Amino acid sequence: MKIGIVGFGHLGECLYNFILKEGEKHGLEIEFVWNRSPEKLSLVESDKILTSLEDISCCSPDLIVEVAHPNISKQYGATFLSIADYFIGSPTALADEAVKTELEKSAKQYKHGVYIPSGAFWGAQDIQKMAILGTLATLKVTMKKHPSAFRVLEPLESLNKSVKDQPVVLFEGSVGDLCPLAPNNVNTMAVAAIAAHNLGFNKVKGCLISDPSLGGWHIVEIEARGKVTDSGECFSVITTRKNPSSPGFVTGKATFRSFCASLLRARGQGVGIHMC
């Protein structure tokens, strides 16, 4: 399977090296690599560098992997789907209903699949099953990180800079409202909203906490509750995921391993949007 990589930050570089080292074993090879700042592609073979996404029709990838920014899906998602399956590493893009609709339309038109990696969202398939059956009543995702690990926009940016020695809640509300304010930090919450499709981005709740005591740890707490039965009972589950990370990094170490596992599953599922 020929892979096109869009974005060469920390995650893109790790993905590139993974394919170089493990690609033959898994049937993967690099078709192209693009980055907004081409000077950062010094590690990439010159014949694999795509200088402009406008020229992507000259390439022949089987799967295009976005690891850059959610705006890529808005600007190029339909174009990508006209030539290949599309793997979205920044699913906060789908908080924009117009983007989601356009991707669904293009996938159907060109008979390609859109793949969403579960990333740091533990239990994605279980949540999805509850959503399918209509038994999921509420879902809340709380993310806690060191202030240096956040890449957020105003008004959250100023609030995060004000954090001293105590944890501060940067945001609490709908994931749909949070995604535009923290597009690079809350992909886990976006995955939650996609899995919990009976609730969606507007009803899945997100809480972002900046905690200076955490160092390199990223903590994700997930609280799901089912509908109250006729007998007054209610299913509930709470999970806590502690993900080690280098200080200041947006993505935890375990998330990359999950990302690679999702990549290996991103094939052969047909037209439409798929969790993997």
PDB file of C-alpha atoms in Angstrom:
ATOM      1  CA  MET A   1       0.000   0.000   0.000  1.00  0.00           C
ATOM      2  CA  LYS A   2       1.453   3.347  -1.100  1.00  0.00           C
ATOM      3  CA  ILE A   3       1.233   6.042   1.592  1.00  0.00           C
ATOM      4  CA  GLY A   4       1.224   9.795   1.053  1.00  0.00           C
ATOM      5  CA  ILE A   5       2.120  11.776   4.185  1.00  0.00           C
ATOM      6  CA  VAL A   6       0.739  15.298   4.525  1.00  0.00           C
ATOM      7  CA  GLY A   7       2.573  17.053   7.343  1.00  0.00           C
ATOM      8  CA  PHE A   8       6.055  16.474   8.751  1.00  0.00           C
ATOM      9  CA  GLY A   9       5.925  17.625  12.342  1.00  0.00           C
ATOM     10  CA  HIS A  10       6.747  15.227  15.170  1.00  0.00           C
ATOM     11  CA  LEU A  11       3.983  12.762  14.256  1.00  0.00           C
ATOM     12  CA  GLY A  12       4.656  12.940  10.520  1.00  0.00           C
ATOM     13  CA  GLU A  13       8.371  12.315  10.994  1.00  0.00           C
ATOM     14  CA  CYS A  14       7.677   9.383  13.334  1.00  0.00           C
ATOM     15  CA  LEU A  15       5.271   7.926  10.785  1.00  0.00           C
ATOM     16  CA  TYR A  16       7.821   8.325   7.995  1.00  0.00           C
ATOM     17  CA  ASN A  17      10.498   6.528  10.034  1.00  0.00           C
ATOM     18  CA  PHE A  18       8.015   3.786  11.003  1.00  0.00           C
ATOM     19  CA  ILE A  19       7.275   3.064   7.337  1.00  0.00           C
ATOM     20  CA  LEU A  20      10.977   3.093   6.447  1.00  0.00           C
ATOM     21  CA  LYS A  21      11.765   0.579   9.210  1.00  0.00           C
ATOM     22  CA  GLU A  22       8.596  -1.539   9.337  1.00  0.00           C
ATOM     23  CA  GLY A  23       6.974  -0.877   5.976  1.00  0.00           C
ATOM     24  CA  GLU A  24       8.164  -3.993   4.166  1.00  0.00           C
ATOM     25  CA  LYS A  25       6.818  -6.229   6.940  1.00  0.00           C
ATOM     26  CA  HIS A  26       3.400  -4.570   6.749  1.00  0.00           C
ATOM     27  CA  GLY A  27       3.228  -3.982   3.005  1.00  0.00           C
ATOM     28  CA  LEU A  28       3.663  -0.205   3.229  1.00  0.00           C
ATOM     29  CA  GLU A  29       5.788   2.160   1.180  1.00  0.00           C
ATOM     30  CA  ILE A  30       6.185   5.929   0.892  1.00  0.00           C
ATOM     31  CA  GLU A  31       4.572   7.502  -2.169  1.00  0.00           C
ATOM     32  CA  PHE A  32       5.183  11.136  -1.196  1.00  0.00           C
ATOM     33  CA  VAL A  33       5.739  13.511   1.719  1.00  0.00           C
ATOM     34  CA  TRP A  34       4.498  17.113   1.828  1.00  0.00           C
ATOM     35  CA  ASN A  35       5.099  19.777   4.446  1.00  0.00           C
ATOM     36  CA  ARG A  36       4.135  23.442   4.588  1.00  0.00           C
ATOM     37  CA  SER A  37       7.789  24.261   5.396  1.00  0.00           C
ATOM     38  CA  PRO A  38       9.777  22.210   2.847  1.00  0.00           C
ATOM     39  CA  GLU A  39      13.090  22.988   4.546  1.00  0.00           C
ATOM     40  CA  LYS A  40      12.057  20.539   7.285  1.00  0.00           C
ATOM     41  CA  LEU A  41      12.119  17.643   4.806  1.00  0.00           C
ATOM     42  CA  SER A  42      15.900  17.187   4.808  1.00  0.00           C
ATOM     43  CA  LEU A  43      15.479  13.570   6.001  1.00  0.00           C
ATOM     44  CA  VAL A  44      13.218  12.690   3.063  1.00  0.00           C
ATOM     45  CA  GLU A  45      14.547  11.393  -0.254  1.00  0.00           C
ATOM     46  CA  SER A  46      14.237  14.146  -2.841  1.00  0.00           C
ATOM     47  CA  ASP A  47      12.156  12.032  -5.241  1.00  0.00           C
ATOM     48  CA  LYS A  48       9.550  11.492  -2.484  1.00  0.00           C
ATOM     49  CA  ILE A  49       8.998  15.197  -1.749  1.00  0.00           C
ATOM     50  CA  LEU A  50       5.785  16.739  -3.017  1.00  0.00           C
ATOM     51  CA  THR A  51       6.351  20.481  -3.251  1.00  0.00           C
ATOM     52  CA  SER A  52       2.701  21.491  -3.650  1.00  0.00           C
ATOM     53  CA  LEU A  53      -0.574  19.799  -2.735  1.00  0.00           C
ATOM     54  CA  GLU A  54      -1.978  21.312  -5.939  1.00  0.00           C
ATOM     55  CA  ASP A  55       0.159  18.735  -7.790  1.00  0.00           C
ATOM     56  CA  ILE A  56      -1.122  15.723  -5.858  1.00  0.00           C
ATOM     57  CA  SER A  57      -2.954  14.324  -8.903  1.00  0.00           C
ATOM     58  CA  CYS A  58       0.484  13.463 -10.306  1.00  0.00           C
ATOM     59  CA  CYS A  59       0.953  10.950  -7.458  1.00  0.00           C
ATOM     60  CA  SER A  60      -0.552   7.480  -7.098  1.00  0.00           C
ATOM     61  CA  PRO A  61      -1.118   6.842  -3.371  1.00  0.00           C
ATOM     62  CA  ASP A  62      -3.491   4.218  -2.023  1.00  0.00           C
ATOM     63  CA  LEU A  63      -3.893   6.099   1.255  1.00  0.00           C
ATOM     64  CA  ILE A  64      -3.246   9.766   2.071  1.00  0.00           C
ATOM     65  CA  VAL A  65      -2.427  10.389   5.737  1.00  0.00           C
ATOM     66  CA  GLU A  66      -3.018  13.873   7.119  1.00  0.00           C
ATOM     67  CA  VAL A  67      -0.871  14.761  10.154  1.00  0.00           C
ATOM     68  CA  ALA A  68      -0.702  18.516   9.695  1.00  0.00           C
ATOM     69  CA  HIS A  69      -3.753  20.587  10.650  1.00  0.00           C
ATOM     70  CA  PRO A  70      -7.549  20.263  10.444  1.00  0.00           C
ATOM     71  CA  ASN A  71      -7.634  22.971   7.760  1.00  0.00           C
ATOM     72  CA  ILE A  72      -6.066  20.450   5.363  1.00  0.00           C
ATOM     73  CA  SER A  73      -9.283  18.414   5.358  1.00  0.00           C
ATOM     74  CA  LYS A  74     -11.322  21.528   4.653  1.00  0.00           C
ATOM     75  CA  GLN A  75      -9.105  22.680   1.800  1.00  0.00           C
ATOM     76  CA  TYR A  76      -7.992  19.404   0.213  1.00  0.00           C
ATOM     77  CA  GLY A  77     -10.057  16.546   1.634  1.00  0.00           C
ATOM     78  CA  ALA A  78     -12.312  16.234  -1.423  1.00  0.00           C
ATOM     79  CA  THR A  79      -9.288  16.352  -3.746  1.00  0.00           C
ATOM     80  CA  PHE A  80      -7.534  13.636  -1.743  1.00  0.00           C
ATOM     81  CA  LEU A  81     -10.605  11.393  -1.932  1.00  0.00           C
ATOM     82  CA  SER A  82     -10.723  11.772  -5.708  1.00  0.00           C
ATOM     83  CA  ILE A  83      -7.510   9.727  -5.947  1.00  0.00           C
ATOM     84  CA  ALA A  84      -7.187   7.661  -2.736  1.00  0.00           C
ATOM     85  CA  ASP A  85      -8.560   6.656   0.639  1.00  0.00           C
ATOM     86  CA  TYR A  86      -8.059   9.345   3.281  1.00  0.00           C
ATOM     87  CA  PHE A  87      -6.745   8.903   6.847  1.00  0.00           C
ATOM     88  CA  ILE A  88      -7.505  11.955   9.026  1.00  0.00           C
ATOM     89  CA  GLY A  89      -5.002  12.532  11.807  1.00  0.00           C
ATOM     90  CA  SER A  90      -6.728  15.783  12.826  1.00  0.00           C
ATOM     91  CA  PRO A  91     -10.378  14.738  13.259  1.00  0.00           C
ATOM     92  CA  THR A  92     -11.261  18.055  14.929  1.00  0.00           C
ATOM     93  CA  ALA A  93     -11.883  19.067  11.291  1.00  0.00           C
ATOM     94  CA  LEU A  94     -15.133  17.093  11.428  1.00  0.00           C
ATOM     95  CA  ALA A  95     -16.577  19.418  14.065  1.00  0.00           C
ATOM     96  CA  ASP A  96     -17.378  21.586  11.034  1.00  0.00           C
ATOM     97  CA  GLU A  97     -20.520  19.933   9.668  1.00  0.00           C
ATOM     98  CA  ALA A  98     -19.860  21.348   6.183  1.00  0.00           C
ATOM     99  CA  VAL A  99     -16.454  19.629   6.076  1.00  0.00           C
ATOM    100  CA  LYS A 100     -17.921  16.328   7.263  1.00  0.00           C
ATOM    101  CA  THR A 101     -20.698  16.491   4.668  1.00  0.00           C
ATOM    102  CA  GLU A 102     -18.253  17.300   1.860  1.00  0.00           C
ATOM    103  CA  LEU A 103     -15.999  14.370   2.811  1.00  0.00           C
ATOM    104  CA  GLU A 104     -18.957  11.975   2.948  1.00  0.00           C
ATOM    105  CA  LYS A 105     -20.137  13.213  -0.450  1.00  0.00           C
ATOM    106  CA  SER A 106     -16.677  12.858  -2.015  1.00  0.00           C
ATOM    107  CA  ALA A 107     -16.099   9.409  -0.517  1.00  0.00           C
ATOM    108  CA  LYS A 108     -19.353   8.226  -2.072  1.00  0.00           C
ATOM    109  CA  GLN A 109     -18.664   9.910  -5.404  1.00  0.00           C
ATOM    110  CA  TYR A 110     -15.139   8.508  -5.799  1.00  0.00           C
ATOM    111  CA  LYS A 111     -15.781   5.223  -3.949  1.00  0.00           C
ATOM    112  CA  HIS A 112     -13.116   5.734  -1.316  1.00  0.00           C
ATOM    113  CA  GLY A 113     -12.970   5.413   2.462  1.00  0.00           C
ATOM    114  CA  VAL A 114     -12.310   8.003   5.167  1.00  0.00           C
ATOM    115  CA  TYR A 115     -10.483   6.570   8.187  1.00  0.00           C
ATOM    116  CA  ILE A 116     -10.432   8.064  11.690  1.00  0.00           C
ATOM    117  CA  PRO A 117      -7.783   6.689  14.099  1.00  0.00           C
ATOM    118  CA  SER A 118      -8.961   6.154  17.676  1.00  0.00           C
ATOM    119  CA  GLY A 119      -5.690   7.619  18.999  1.00  0.00           C
ATOM    120  CA  ALA A 120      -5.815   8.256  22.745  1.00  0.00           C
ATOM    121  CA  PHE A 121      -9.556   7.555  23.005  1.00  0.00           C
ATOM    122  CA  TRP A 122      -9.708   4.320  24.968  1.00  0.00           C
ATOM    123  CA  GLY A 123     -12.855   2.250  24.404  1.00  0.00           C
ATOM    124  CA  ALA A 124     -13.879   3.854  21.102  1.00  0.00           C
ATOM    125  CA  GLN A 125     -15.506   0.690  19.750  1.00  0.00           C
ATOM    126  CA  ASP A 126     -17.538   0.165  22.934  1.00  0.00           C
ATOM    127  CA  ILE A 127     -18.833   3.731  22.785  1.00  0.00           C
ATOM    128  CA  GLN A 128     -19.653   3.273  19.101  1.00  0.00           C
ATOM    129  CA  LYS A 129     -21.644   0.100  19.881  1.00  0.00           C
ATOM    130  CA  MET A 130     -23.704   1.956  22.481  1.00  0.00           C
ATOM    131  CA  ALA A 131     -24.319   4.776  19.995  1.00  0.00           C
ATOM    132  CA  ILE A 132     -25.483   2.303  17.340  1.00  0.00           C
ATOM    133  CA  LEU A 133     -27.962   0.743  19.783  1.00  0.00           C
ATOM    134  CA  GLY A 134     -29.072   4.163  21.021  1.00  0.00           C
ATOM    135  CA  THR A 135     -28.224   3.283  24.637  1.00  0.00           C
ATOM    136  CA  LEU A 136     -25.567   5.967  25.182  1.00  0.00           C
ATOM    137  CA  ALA A 137     -27.039   8.855  27.176  1.00  0.00           C
ATOM    138  CA  THR A 138     -24.016  11.018  28.058  1.00  0.00           C
ATOM    139  CA  LEU A 139     -20.290  11.114  27.345  1.00  0.00           C
ATOM    140  CA  LYS A 140     -17.667  13.397  28.873  1.00  0.00           C
ATOM    141  CA  VAL A 141     -13.951  13.497  28.114  1.00  0.00           C
ATOM    142  CA  THR A 142     -11.540  15.311  30.431  1.00  0.00           C
ATOM    143  CA  MET A 143      -7.978  15.963  29.272  1.00  0.00           C
ATOM    144  CA  LYS A 144      -5.235  17.075  31.651  1.00  0.00           C
ATOM    145  CA  LYS A 145      -1.808  18.205  30.472  1.00  0.00           C
ATOM    146  CA  HIS A 146       1.090  20.410  31.485  1.00  0.00           C
ATOM    147  CA  PRO A 147       0.611  24.006  30.216  1.00  0.00           C
ATOM    148  CA  SER A 148       3.529  23.606  27.771  1.00  0.00           C
ATOM    149  CA  ALA A 149       1.691  20.758  25.993  1.00  0.00           C
ATOM    150  CA  PHE A 150      -1.223  22.964  24.917  1.00  0.00           C
ATOM    151  CA  ARG A 151      -1.436  24.713  21.532  1.00  0.00           C
ATOM    152  CA  VAL A 152      -4.652  26.651  22.011  1.00  0.00           C
ATOM    153  CA  LEU A 153      -6.201  29.817  20.608  1.00  0.00           C
ATOM    154  CA  GLU A 154      -7.721  32.796  22.396  1.00  0.00           C
ATOM    155  CA  PRO A 155      -9.267  33.122  24.885  1.00  0.00           C
ATOM    156  CA  LEU A 156      -7.751  29.820  26.085  1.00  0.00           C
ATOM    157  CA  GLU A 157      -4.197  30.862  25.199  1.00  0.00           C
ATOM    158  CA  SER A 158      -4.112  33.755  27.676  1.00  0.00           C
ATOM    159  CA  LEU A 159      -5.748  31.642  30.352  1.00  0.00           C
ATOM    160  CA  ASN A 160      -3.172  28.891  29.840  1.00  0.00           C
ATOM    161  CA  LYS A 161      -0.294  31.381  30.062  1.00  0.00           C
ATOM    162  CA  SER A 162      -1.649  32.563  33.410  1.00  0.00           C
ATOM    163  CA  VAL A 163      -1.309  29.109  35.003  1.00  0.00           C
ATOM    164  CA  LYS A 164       1.185  29.180  37.877  1.00  0.00           C
ATOM    165  CA  ASP A 165       1.240  26.368  40.451  1.00  0.00           C
ATOM    166  CA  GLN A 166      -2.388  25.190  40.512  1.00  0.00           C
ATOM    167  CA  PRO A 167      -4.510  23.356  37.897  1.00  0.00           C
ATOM    168  CA  VAL A 168      -6.792  25.604  35.853  1.00  0.00           C
ATOM    169  CA  VAL A 169      -9.867  24.569  33.863  1.00  0.00           C
ATOM    170  CA  LEU A 170      -9.333  26.108  30.431  1.00  0.00           C
ATOM    171  CA  PHE A 171     -12.673  24.984  29.038  1.00  0.00           C
ATOM    172  CA  GLU A 172     -15.740  22.964  29.929  1.00  0.00           C
ATOM    173  CA  GLY A 173     -18.601  22.577  27.480  1.00  0.00           C
ATOM    174  CA  SER A 174     -19.470  20.964  24.157  1.00  0.00           C
ATOM    175  CA  VAL A 175     -16.691  19.374  22.110  1.00  0.00           C
ATOM    176  CA  GLY A 176     -18.085  21.169  19.065  1.00  0.00           C
ATOM    177  CA  ASP A 177     -17.365  24.540  20.671  1.00  0.00           C
ATOM    178  CA  LEU A 178     -13.926  23.448  21.890  1.00  0.00           C
ATOM    179  CA  CYS A 179     -12.503  22.034  18.639  1.00  0.00           C
ATOM    180  CA  PRO A 180     -11.969  25.427  16.916  1.00  0.00           C
ATOM    181  CA  LEU A 181     -10.213  26.744  20.038  1.00  0.00           C
ATOM    182  CA  ALA A 182      -7.814  23.808  20.450  1.00  0.00           C
ATOM    183  CA  PRO A 183      -7.628  22.122  17.011  1.00  0.00           C
ATOM    184  CA  ASN A 184      -4.316  20.358  17.697  1.00  0.00           C
ATOM    185  CA  ASN A 185      -5.004  19.291  21.282  1.00  0.00           C
ATOM    186  CA  VAL A 186      -8.469  17.744  21.360  1.00  0.00           C
ATOM    187  CA  ASN A 187      -8.416  15.137  18.603  1.00  0.00           C
ATOM    188  CA  THR A 188      -9.233  12.589  21.309  1.00  0.00           C
ATOM    189  CA  MET A 189     -12.430  14.467  22.077  1.00  0.00           C
ATOM    190  CA  ALA A 190     -13.269  14.696  18.376  1.00  0.00           C
ATOM    191  CA  VAL A 191     -12.912  10.924  18.083  1.00  0.00           C
ATOM    192  CA  ALA A 192     -15.261  10.596  21.062  1.00  0.00           C
ATOM    193  CA  ALA A 193     -17.873  12.736  19.317  1.00  0.00           C
ATOM    194  CA  ILE A 194     -17.540  10.714  16.105  1.00  0.00           C
ATOM    195  CA  ALA A 195     -17.837   7.393  17.958  1.00  0.00           C
ATOM    196  CA  ALA A 196     -20.797   8.690  19.993  1.00  0.00           C
ATOM    197  CA  HIS A 197     -22.641   9.662  16.821  1.00  0.00           C
ATOM    198  CA  ASN A 198     -26.051   9.615  18.501  1.00  0.00           C
ATOM    199  CA  LEU A 199     -24.800  12.551  20.616  1.00  0.00           C
ATOM    200  CA  GLY A 200     -22.382  14.191  18.202  1.00  0.00           C
ATOM    201  CA  PHE A 201     -20.079  17.158  18.674  1.00  0.00           C
ATOM    202  CA  ASN A 202     -22.722  19.331  20.323  1.00  0.00           C
ATOM    203  CA  LYS A 203     -23.771  16.889  23.048  1.00  0.00           C
ATOM    204  CA  VAL A 204     -20.467  15.174  23.916  1.00  0.00           C
ATOM    205  CA  LYS A 205     -18.859  17.234  26.681  1.00  0.00           C
ATOM    206  CA  GLY A 206     -15.204  18.145  26.941  1.00  0.00           C
ATOM    207  CA  CYS A 207     -13.127  19.496  29.810  1.00  0.00           C
ATOM    208  CA  LEU A 208      -9.594  20.813  29.302  1.00  0.00           C
ATOM    209  CA  ILE A 209      -7.374  21.220  32.382  1.00  0.00           C
ATOM    210  CA  SER A 210      -3.931  22.808  32.420  1.00  0.00           C
ATOM    211  CA  ASP A 211      -2.003  21.251  35.304  1.00  0.00           C
ATOM    212  CA  PRO A 212       1.624  22.317  35.974  1.00  0.00           C
ATOM    213  CA  SER A 213       2.212  19.304  38.231  1.00  0.00           C
ATOM    214  CA  LEU A 214       1.901  16.757  35.406  1.00  0.00           C
ATOM    215  CA  GLY A 215       5.288  17.179  33.740  1.00  0.00           C
ATOM    216  CA  GLY A 216       5.263  14.981  30.646  1.00  0.00           C
ATOM    217  CA  TRP A 217       2.089  13.037  31.441  1.00  0.00           C
ATOM    218  CA  HIS A 218      -1.112  13.328  29.395  1.00  0.00           C
ATOM    219  CA  ILE A 219      -4.200  12.133  31.274  1.00  0.00           C
ATOM    220  CA  VAL A 220      -7.517  11.361  29.589  1.00  0.00           C
ATOM    221  CA  GLU A 221     -10.586  10.553  31.688  1.00  0.00           C
ATOM    222  CA  ILE A 222     -13.687   9.202  29.951  1.00  0.00           C
ATOM    223  CA  GLU A 223     -17.077   9.005  31.631  1.00  0.00           C
ATOM    224  CA  ALA A 224     -19.911   7.302  29.750  1.00  0.00           C
ATOM    225  CA  ARG A 225     -23.441   6.704  30.995  1.00  0.00           C
ATOM    226  CA  GLY A 226     -26.237   4.695  29.483  1.00  0.00           C
ATOM    227  CA  LYS A 227     -29.929   5.473  29.479  1.00  0.00           C
ATOM    228  CA  VAL A 228     -31.908   4.769  32.634  1.00  0.00           C
ATOM    229  CA  THR A 229     -33.821   1.499  32.327  1.00  0.00           C
ATOM    230  CA  ASP A 230     -37.457   0.934  33.283  1.00  0.00           C
ATOM    231  CA  SER A 231     -36.231  -0.456  36.584  1.00  0.00           C
ATOM    232  CA  GLY A 232     -34.279   2.726  37.300  1.00  0.00           C
ATOM    233  CA  GLU A 233     -30.834   1.233  36.652  1.00  0.00           C
ATOM    234  CA  CYS A 234     -28.111   2.996  34.681  1.00  0.00           C
ATOM    235  CA  PHE A 235     -24.938   1.572  33.139  1.00  0.00           C
ATOM    236  CA  SER A 236     -21.833   3.694  33.661  1.00  0.00           C
ATOM    237  CA  VAL A 237     -18.104   3.377  33.078  1.00  0.00           C
ATOM    238  CA  ILE A 238     -15.184   5.636  33.934  1.00  0.00           C
ATOM    239  CA  THR A 239     -11.699   5.093  32.522  1.00  0.00           C
ATOM    240  CA  THR A 240      -8.436   6.937  33.164  1.00  0.00           C
ATOM    241  CA  ARG A 241      -5.622   6.741  30.623  1.00  0.00           C
ATOM    242  CA  LYS A 242      -2.156   7.958  31.673  1.00  0.00           C
ATOM    243  CA  ASN A 243       0.018   8.481  28.626  1.00  0.00           C
ATOM    244  CA  PRO A 244       3.743   9.294  28.998  1.00  0.00           C
ATOM    245  CA  SER A 245       5.020  12.119  26.797  1.00  0.00           C
ATOM    246  CA  SER A 246       8.086  14.246  26.352  1.00  0.00           C
ATOM    247  CA  PRO A 247       7.623  17.647  28.057  1.00  0.00           C
ATOM    248  CA  GLY A 248       5.976  20.172  25.766  1.00  0.00           C
ATOM    249  CA  PHE A 249       4.829  17.621  23.189  1.00  0.00           C
ATOM    250  CA  VAL A 250       1.211  17.654  22.033  1.00  0.00           C
ATOM    251  CA  THR A 251       1.083  13.894  21.348  1.00  0.00           C
ATOM    252  CA  GLY A 252       1.829  11.194  23.938  1.00  0.00           C
ATOM    253  CA  LYS A 253       4.095   8.229  23.223  1.00  0.00           C
ATOM    254  CA  ALA A 254       1.379   5.568  23.450  1.00  0.00           C
ATOM    255  CA  THR A 255      -0.807   7.571  21.074  1.00  0.00           C
ATOM    256  CA  PHE A 256       1.737   7.144  18.278  1.00  0.00           C
ATOM    257  CA  ARG A 257       1.717   3.375  18.713  1.00  0.00           C
ATOM    258  CA  SER A 258      -2.081   3.427  18.558  1.00  0.00           C
ATOM    259  CA  PHE A 259      -1.856   5.638  15.471  1.00  0.00           C
ATOM    260  CA  CYS A 260       0.376   3.130  13.677  1.00  0.00           C
ATOM    261  CA  ALA A 261      -1.935   0.245  14.587  1.00  0.00           C
ATOM    262  CA  SER A 262      -4.868   2.222  13.161  1.00  0.00           C
ATOM    263  CA  LEU A 263      -2.912   2.872   9.982  1.00  0.00           C
ATOM    264  CA  LEU A 264      -2.456  -0.862   9.457  1.00  0.00           C
ATOM    265  CA  ARG A 265      -6.238  -1.343   9.730  1.00  0.00           C
ATOM    266  CA  ALA A 266      -7.079   1.491   7.312  1.00  0.00           C
ATOM    267  CA  ARG A 267      -7.889  -0.532   4.255  1.00  0.00           C
ATOM    268  CA  GLY A 268     -10.647  -2.532   2.610  1.00  0.00           C
ATOM    269  CA  GLN A 269     -13.602  -1.163   4.600  1.00  0.00           C
ATOM    270  CA  GLY A 270     -15.316   0.388   1.611  1.00  0.00           C
ATOM    271  CA  VAL A 271     -17.017   3.724   1.034  1.00  0.00           C
ATOM    272  CA  GLY A 272     -17.808   6.001   3.991  1.00  0.00           C
ATOM    273  CA  ILE A 273     -16.285   7.135   7.291  1.00  0.00           C
ATOM    274  CA  HIS A 274     -14.724   4.405   9.431  1.00  0.00           C
ATOM    275  CA  MET A 275     -13.171   4.299  12.909  1.00  0.00           C
ATOM    276  CA  CYS A 276      -9.951   2.300  13.014  1.00  0.00           C
TER     277      CYS A 276
END
